[in-house]
Coordinates of N, CA, C and O in Angstrom, one line a residue:
M1 N 35.0 72.1 81.5 CA 36.2 71.5 81.0 C 37.4 72.1 81.8 O 38.3 71.4 82.1
K2 N 37.4 73.4 82.0 CA 38.5 74.0 82.7 C 38.7 73.5 84.1 O 39.8 73.3 84.6
L3 N 37.6 73.3 84.8 CA 37.6 72.7 86.1 C 38.2 71.4 86.2 O 39.1 71.1 87.0
K4 N 37.9 70.6 85.2 CA 38.5 69.2 85.1 C 40.0 69.3 84.9 O 40.8 68.6 85.5
N5 N 40.5 70.2 84.0 CA 41.9 70.4 83.8 C 42.6 70.9 85.0 O 43.7 70.4 85.3
K6 N 42.0 71.8 85.8 CA 42.6 72.2 87.0 C 42.7 71.1 88.0 O 43.7 70.9 88.7
F7 N 41.7 70.3 88.1 CA 41.7 69.1 89.0 C 42.8 68.2 88.6 O 43.6 67.7 89.5
I8 N 43.0 67.9 87.3 CA 44.0 67.0 86.8 C 45.4 67.6 87.2 O 46.3 66.9 87.6
S9 N 45.6 68.9 87.0 CA 46.8 69.5 87.2 C 47.2 69.5 88.7 O 48.3 69.2 89.1
I10 N 46.2 69.8 89.6 CA 46.4 69.7 91.0 C 46.7 68.3 91.5 O 47.6 68.0 92.3
T11 N 46.0 67.3 90.9 CA 46.2 65.9 91.2 C 47.6 65.5 90.8 O 48.3 64.9 91.6
F12 N 48.0 65.9 89.6 CA 49.4 65.6 89.2 C 50.4 66.1 90.1 O 51.4 65.5 90.5
L13 N 50.2 67.4 90.6 CA 51.2 68.0 91.4 C 51.3 67.3 92.8 O 52.4 67.0 93.3
F14 N 50.1 66.9 93.3 CA 50.1 66.2 94.6 C 50.8 64.8 94.5 O 51.5 64.4 95.3
L15 N 50.5 64.1 93.4 CA 51.1 62.8 93.1 C 52.6 63.0 93.0 O 53.4 62.2 93.5
L16 N 53.1 64.0 92.3 CA 54.5 64.3 92.1 C 55.1 64.5 93.5 O 56.2 63.9 93.8
L17 N 54.5 65.4 94.3 CA 55.1 65.7 95.6 C 55.0 64.5 96.5 O 56.0 64.3 97.3
D18 N 54.0 63.7 96.5 CA 53.9 62.6 97.3 C 54.9 61.5 96.9 O 55.5 60.9 97.8
G19 N 55.2 61.4 95.7 CA 56.3 60.5 95.2 C 57.6 60.9 95.7 O 58.5 60.1 95.8
L20 N 57.8 62.2 95.9 CA 59.1 62.7 96.4 C 59.3 62.6 97.9 O 60.4 62.6 98.4
K21 N 58.2 62.4 98.7 CA 58.3 62.3 100.1 C 59.1 61.1 100.5 O 59.0 60.0 100.0
G22 N 60.0 61.3 101.4 CA 60.8 60.2 101.9 C 62.0 59.8 101.0 O 62.8 59.0 101.4
Q23 N 62.1 60.4 99.9 CA 63.2 60.1 99.0 C 64.4 60.9 99.4 O 64.3 62.0 100.0
N24 N 65.6 60.3 99.2 CA 66.8 61.1 99.4 C 67.1 61.8 98.1 O 67.5 61.3 97.1
L25 N 66.8 63.1 98.2 CA 66.9 63.9 97.0 C 68.4 64.3 96.8 O 69.1 64.5 97.8
S26 N 68.8 64.4 95.6 CA 70.1 64.8 95.2 C 70.2 66.3 95.5 O 69.3 67.1 95.4
T27 N 71.4 66.7 96.0 CA 71.6 68.2 96.2 C 72.8 68.6 95.4 O 73.7 67.9 95.1
Y28 N 72.7 69.9 94.9 CA 73.7 70.5 94.0 C 74.1 71.9 94.5 O 73.2 72.6 94.9
S29 N 75.3 72.2 94.4 CA 75.8 73.6 94.8 C 75.7 74.4 93.5 O 75.5 73.9 92.4
L30 N 75.8 75.7 93.7 CA 75.7 76.6 92.6 C 77.0 76.4 91.7 O 76.9 76.5 90.5
A31 N 78.1 75.9 92.3 CA 79.2 75.5 91.5 C 78.9 74.3 90.6 O 79.3 74.3 89.4
D32 N 78.2 73.3 91.1 CA 77.7 72.2 90.3 C 76.8 72.7 89.1 O 77.0 72.2 88.0
I33 N 75.9 73.5 89.5 CA 74.9 74.0 88.5 C 75.6 74.8 87.4 O 75.3 74.7 86.2
S34 N 76.6 75.6 87.7 CA 77.3 76.4 86.8 C 78.0 75.7 85.7 O 78.3 76.2 84.6
K35 N 78.3 74.4 85.9 CA 78.9 73.5 84.9 C 78.0 73.2 83.7 O 78.4 72.7 82.7
H36 N 76.7 73.4 83.9 CA 75.7 73.1 83.0 C 75.1 74.4 82.4 O 74.0 74.8 82.7
N37 N 75.9 75.0 81.5 CA 75.6 76.4 81.1 C 75.4 76.6 79.7 O 75.6 77.7 79.2
T38 N 74.9 75.6 79.0 CA 74.6 75.7 77.5 C 73.1 75.3 77.3 O 72.6 74.6 78.2
A39 N 72.5 75.7 76.2 CA 71.2 75.3 75.9 C 71.0 73.7 75.9 O 70.0 73.2 76.3
G40 N 72.0 73.0 75.4 CA 72.0 71.6 75.3 C 72.2 70.9 76.6 O 72.0 69.7 76.8
D41 N 72.8 71.6 77.6 CA 73.1 71.1 78.9 C 72.8 72.2 79.9 O 73.7 72.9 80.3
C42 N 71.6 72.4 80.2 CA 71.1 73.6 80.9 C 70.4 73.2 82.3 O 69.3 72.7 82.3
W43 N 71.1 73.6 83.3 CA 70.6 73.5 84.7 C 70.4 74.9 85.2 O 71.1 75.8 84.9
M44 N 69.3 75.0 86.0 CA 69.1 76.3 86.6 C 68.6 76.1 88.1 O 67.9 75.1 88.4
A45 N 69.0 77.0 88.9 CA 68.5 77.0 90.3 C 67.4 78.0 90.3 O 67.5 79.2 89.8
I46 N 66.2 77.6 90.8 CA 65.1 78.5 91.0 C 64.6 78.3 92.4 O 64.1 77.2 92.8
G47 N 64.8 79.3 93.2 CA 64.6 79.2 94.7 C 65.6 78.2 95.2 O 66.8 78.3 94.9
N48 N 65.2 77.2 96.0 CA 66.0 76.2 96.5 C 66.0 74.9 95.8 O 66.4 73.8 96.3
R49 N 65.5 74.9 94.5 CA 65.3 73.7 93.7 C 66.2 73.9 92.4 O 66.4 75.0 92.0
V50 N 66.6 72.7 91.9 CA 67.4 72.7 90.7 C 66.7 72.0 89.6 O 66.0 70.9 89.9
Y51 N 66.7 72.5 88.4 CA 66.0 72.0 87.3 C 67.0 71.8 86.1 O 67.8 72.6 85.9
D52 N 66.8 70.6 85.5 CA 67.6 70.3 84.2 C 66.6 70.6 83.1 O 65.8 69.7 82.8
V53 N 66.7 71.7 82.4 CA 65.8 72.1 81.3 C 66.5 71.9 80.0 O 66.1 72.5 79.0
S54 N 67.6 71.0 80.0 CA 68.3 70.7 78.7 C 67.3 70.2 77.7 O 66.4 69.4 77.9
G55 N 67.4 70.8 76.5 CA 66.5 70.3 75.4 C 65.2 71.0 75.3 O 64.5 70.8 74.3
Y56 N 64.8 71.8 76.3 CA 63.5 72.5 76.3 C 63.7 73.9 75.7 O 62.7 74.5 75.3
S57 N 64.9 74.4 75.6 CA 65.1 75.7 75.2 C 64.5 76.0 73.8 O 63.9 77.1 73.6
A58 N 64.7 75.1 72.8 CA 64.2 75.4 71.5 C 62.7 75.5 71.5 O 62.1 76.3 70.8
E59 N 62.0 74.6 72.3 CA 60.5 74.6 72.4 C 60.1 75.9 73.0 O 59.1 76.5 72.6
H60 N 60.7 76.3 74.1 CA 60.4 77.6 74.8 C 60.6 78.8 73.9 O 59.7 79.6 73.8
T61 N 61.7 78.8 73.1 CA 61.9 79.9 72.2 C 60.9 80.0 71.1 O 60.4 81.1 70.8
S62 N 60.5 78.8 70.6 CA 59.5 78.9 69.5 C 58.1 79.2 70.0 O 57.3 80.0 69.4
K63 N 57.7 78.7 71.2 CA 56.4 79.0 71.8 C 56.3 80.3 72.4 O 55.3 81.0 72.3
Q64 N 57.3 80.7 73.2 CA 57.2 81.9 74.0 C 58.0 83.1 73.4 O 58.0 84.2 73.9
D65 N 58.7 82.8 72.3 CA 59.5 83.8 71.6 C 60.6 84.4 72.6 O 60.8 85.6 72.6
Y66 N 61.1 83.6 73.4 CA 62.2 84.0 74.4 C 63.2 82.9 74.6 O 62.8 81.8 74.9
D67 N 64.4 83.2 74.4 CA 65.5 82.3 74.6 C 66.1 82.5 76.0 O 66.7 83.5 76.3
Y68 N 65.8 81.5 76.9 CA 66.3 81.6 78.3 C 67.7 81.1 78.5 O 68.2 81.0 79.6
S69 N 68.4 80.7 77.4 CA 69.7 80.0 77.6 C 70.7 80.8 78.3 O 71.7 80.3 78.9
K70 N 70.6 82.1 78.3 CA 71.5 83.0 79.1 C 71.5 82.7 80.6 O 72.4 83.1 81.3
F71 N 70.4 82.1 81.0 CA 70.3 81.8 82.5 C 70.8 80.3 82.8 O 70.8 80.0 84.0
C72 N 71.2 79.6 81.8 CA 71.7 78.2 82.0 C 72.9 78.3 82.9 O 73.8 79.2 82.7
G73 N 73.0 77.4 83.9 CA 74.1 77.4 84.8 C 74.1 78.5 85.9 O 75.1 78.7 86.6
T74 N 73.0 79.1 86.1 CA 72.9 80.2 87.1 C 71.7 80.0 88.1 O 70.9 79.1 87.9
D75 N 71.7 80.9 89.0 CA 70.5 81.1 89.9 C 69.5 81.9 89.1 O 69.8 83.1 88.9
A76 N 68.5 81.3 88.5 CA 67.6 82.0 87.7 C 66.3 82.4 88.4 O 65.3 82.7 87.8
S77 N 66.4 82.5 89.7 CA 65.2 82.8 90.5 C 64.5 84.1 90.1 O 63.3 84.2 89.9
L78 N 65.3 85.2 90.1 CA 64.7 86.5 89.7 C 64.2 86.5 88.3 O 63.1 87.0 88.1
A79 N 64.9 85.9 87.4 CA 64.4 85.8 86.0 C 63.0 85.0 85.9 O 62.1 85.4 85.2
W80 N 62.9 83.9 86.7 CA 61.7 83.1 86.8 C 60.5 84.0 87.4 O 59.4 84.0 86.8
E81 N 60.8 84.6 88.5 CA 59.8 85.4 89.2 C 59.3 86.6 88.4 O 58.2 87.0 88.6
T82 N 60.1 87.2 87.5 CA 59.8 88.4 86.8 C 59.7 88.1 85.3 O 59.7 89.1 84.5
K83 N 59.7 86.9 84.9 CA 59.7 86.6 83.4 C 60.8 87.4 82.7 O 60.6 88.2 81.8
A84 N 62.0 87.1 83.2 CA 63.2 87.8 82.7 C 63.0 89.3 82.7 O 63.3 90.0 81.7
E85 N 62.6 89.8 83.8 CA 62.5 91.3 84.1 C 61.4 92.0 83.3 O 61.4 93.2 83.2
K86 N 60.4 91.2 82.8 CA 59.3 91.9 82.2 C 58.3 92.3 83.3 O 57.3 93.0 83.0
G87 N 58.5 91.8 84.5 CA 57.6 92.2 85.6 C 56.3 91.3 85.6 O 55.4 91.7 86.3
E88 N 56.3 90.2 84.9 CA 55.1 89.4 84.9 C 55.5 88.1 85.6 O 56.6 87.7 85.7
K89 N 54.4 87.4 86.1 CA 54.6 86.1 86.8 C 54.3 85.0 85.8 O 53.5 85.2 84.8
H90 N 54.9 83.9 85.9 CA 54.6 82.7 85.1 C 53.2 82.2 85.5 O 52.8 82.3 86.7
R91 N 52.5 81.6 84.6 CA 51.2 81.0 84.8 C 51.4 79.7 85.6 O 52.5 79.1 85.6
K92 N 50.3 79.3 86.2 CA 50.3 78.0 87.0 C 50.7 76.8 86.1 O 51.5 75.9 86.5
K93 N 50.3 76.9 84.9 CA 50.6 75.8 83.9 C 52.2 75.7 83.7 O 52.7 74.7 83.6
S94 N 52.8 76.9 83.7 CA 54.3 76.9 83.5 C 55.0 76.3 84.8 O 56.0 75.6 84.7
K95 N 54.4 76.6 85.9 CA 55.0 76.1 87.2 C 54.9 74.6 87.2 O 55.8 73.9 87.7
I96 N 53.8 74.1 86.8 CA 53.6 72.6 86.7 C 54.5 72.0 85.7 O 55.1 71.0 86.0
L97 N 54.7 72.6 84.6 CA 55.6 72.1 83.6 C 57.0 72.1 84.1 O 57.8 71.2 83.9
L98 N 57.4 73.2 84.8 CA 58.8 73.3 85.3 C 59.1 72.1 86.2 O 60.2 71.5 86.2
E99 N 58.1 71.6 87.0 CA 58.4 70.5 87.9 C 58.7 69.2 87.2 O 59.4 68.3 87.7
K100 N 58.4 69.1 85.9 CA 58.8 67.9 85.1 C 60.3 67.8 85.0 O 60.9 66.8 84.7
F101 N 61.0 69.0 85.1 CA 62.4 69.1 84.9 C 63.2 69.1 86.3 O 64.4 69.4 86.3
F102 N 62.5 68.8 87.4 CA 63.1 68.9 88.7 C 64.3 67.9 88.8 O 64.1 66.7 88.4
K103 N 65.4 68.3 89.3 CA 66.6 67.5 89.4 C 67.0 67.2 90.8 O 67.4 66.2 91.1
G104 N 66.8 68.2 91.7 CA 67.1 68.0 93.1 C 67.1 69.3 93.8 O 66.5 70.3 93.3
E105 N 67.6 69.3 95.0 CA 67.6 70.5 95.9 C 69.0 71.2 95.8 O 70.0 70.6 95.4
R106 N 68.9 72.5 96.2 CA 70.2 73.3 96.2 C 70.9 73.0 97.6 O 70.3 73.0 98.6
K107 N 72.2 72.8 97.5 CA 73.0 72.6 98.7 C 73.1 73.9 99.5 O 72.9 74.0 100.7
D108 N 73.4 75.0 98.8 CA 73.6 76.3 99.3 C 72.3 77.0 99.3 O 72.1 77.9 98.5
K109 N 71.4 76.6 100.1 CA 70.0 77.1 100.1 C 69.9 78.6 100.4 O 70.7 79.1 101.1
L110 N 69.0 79.2 99.7 CA 68.7 80.6 100.0 C 68.2 80.8 101.4 O 67.4 80.0 101.9
V111 N 68.5 82.0 102.0 CA 67.9 82.3 103.3 C 66.4 82.4 103.2 O 65.7 81.9 104.0
Q112 N 65.9 83.2 102.2 CA 64.5 83.3 102.0 C 64.2 82.8 100.6 O 64.3 83.5 99.6
P113 N 63.7 81.5 100.6 CA 63.3 81.0 99.3 C 62.2 81.7 98.6 O 61.3 82.3 99.3
I114 N 62.1 81.7 97.3 CA 61.0 82.4 96.6 C 59.8 81.5 96.6 O 59.9 80.3 96.8

């Protein structure tokens, strides 16, 4: 059963990425992202990608017992990579879930993306 779930997850990711190929992706500066700085209107930059996680904060808080809203409107790359400084990495399942909230690319790209 686990192998089937991994296959479905990988297939979903490839379909998602394939659907984005050739598209003109929207780009946002950190100044654009900073305007969306509340739990109800929450954008984050993670690496060179921008995510609109508005409305997911309550679900994350109840499931993971962590309120990430302090990272709304910011570059949350370090918080994502270290699970808000706990020193842990997010699971693959979390990374796949994050892609559902993909908004666009960062205009002011990082020199070394995460």
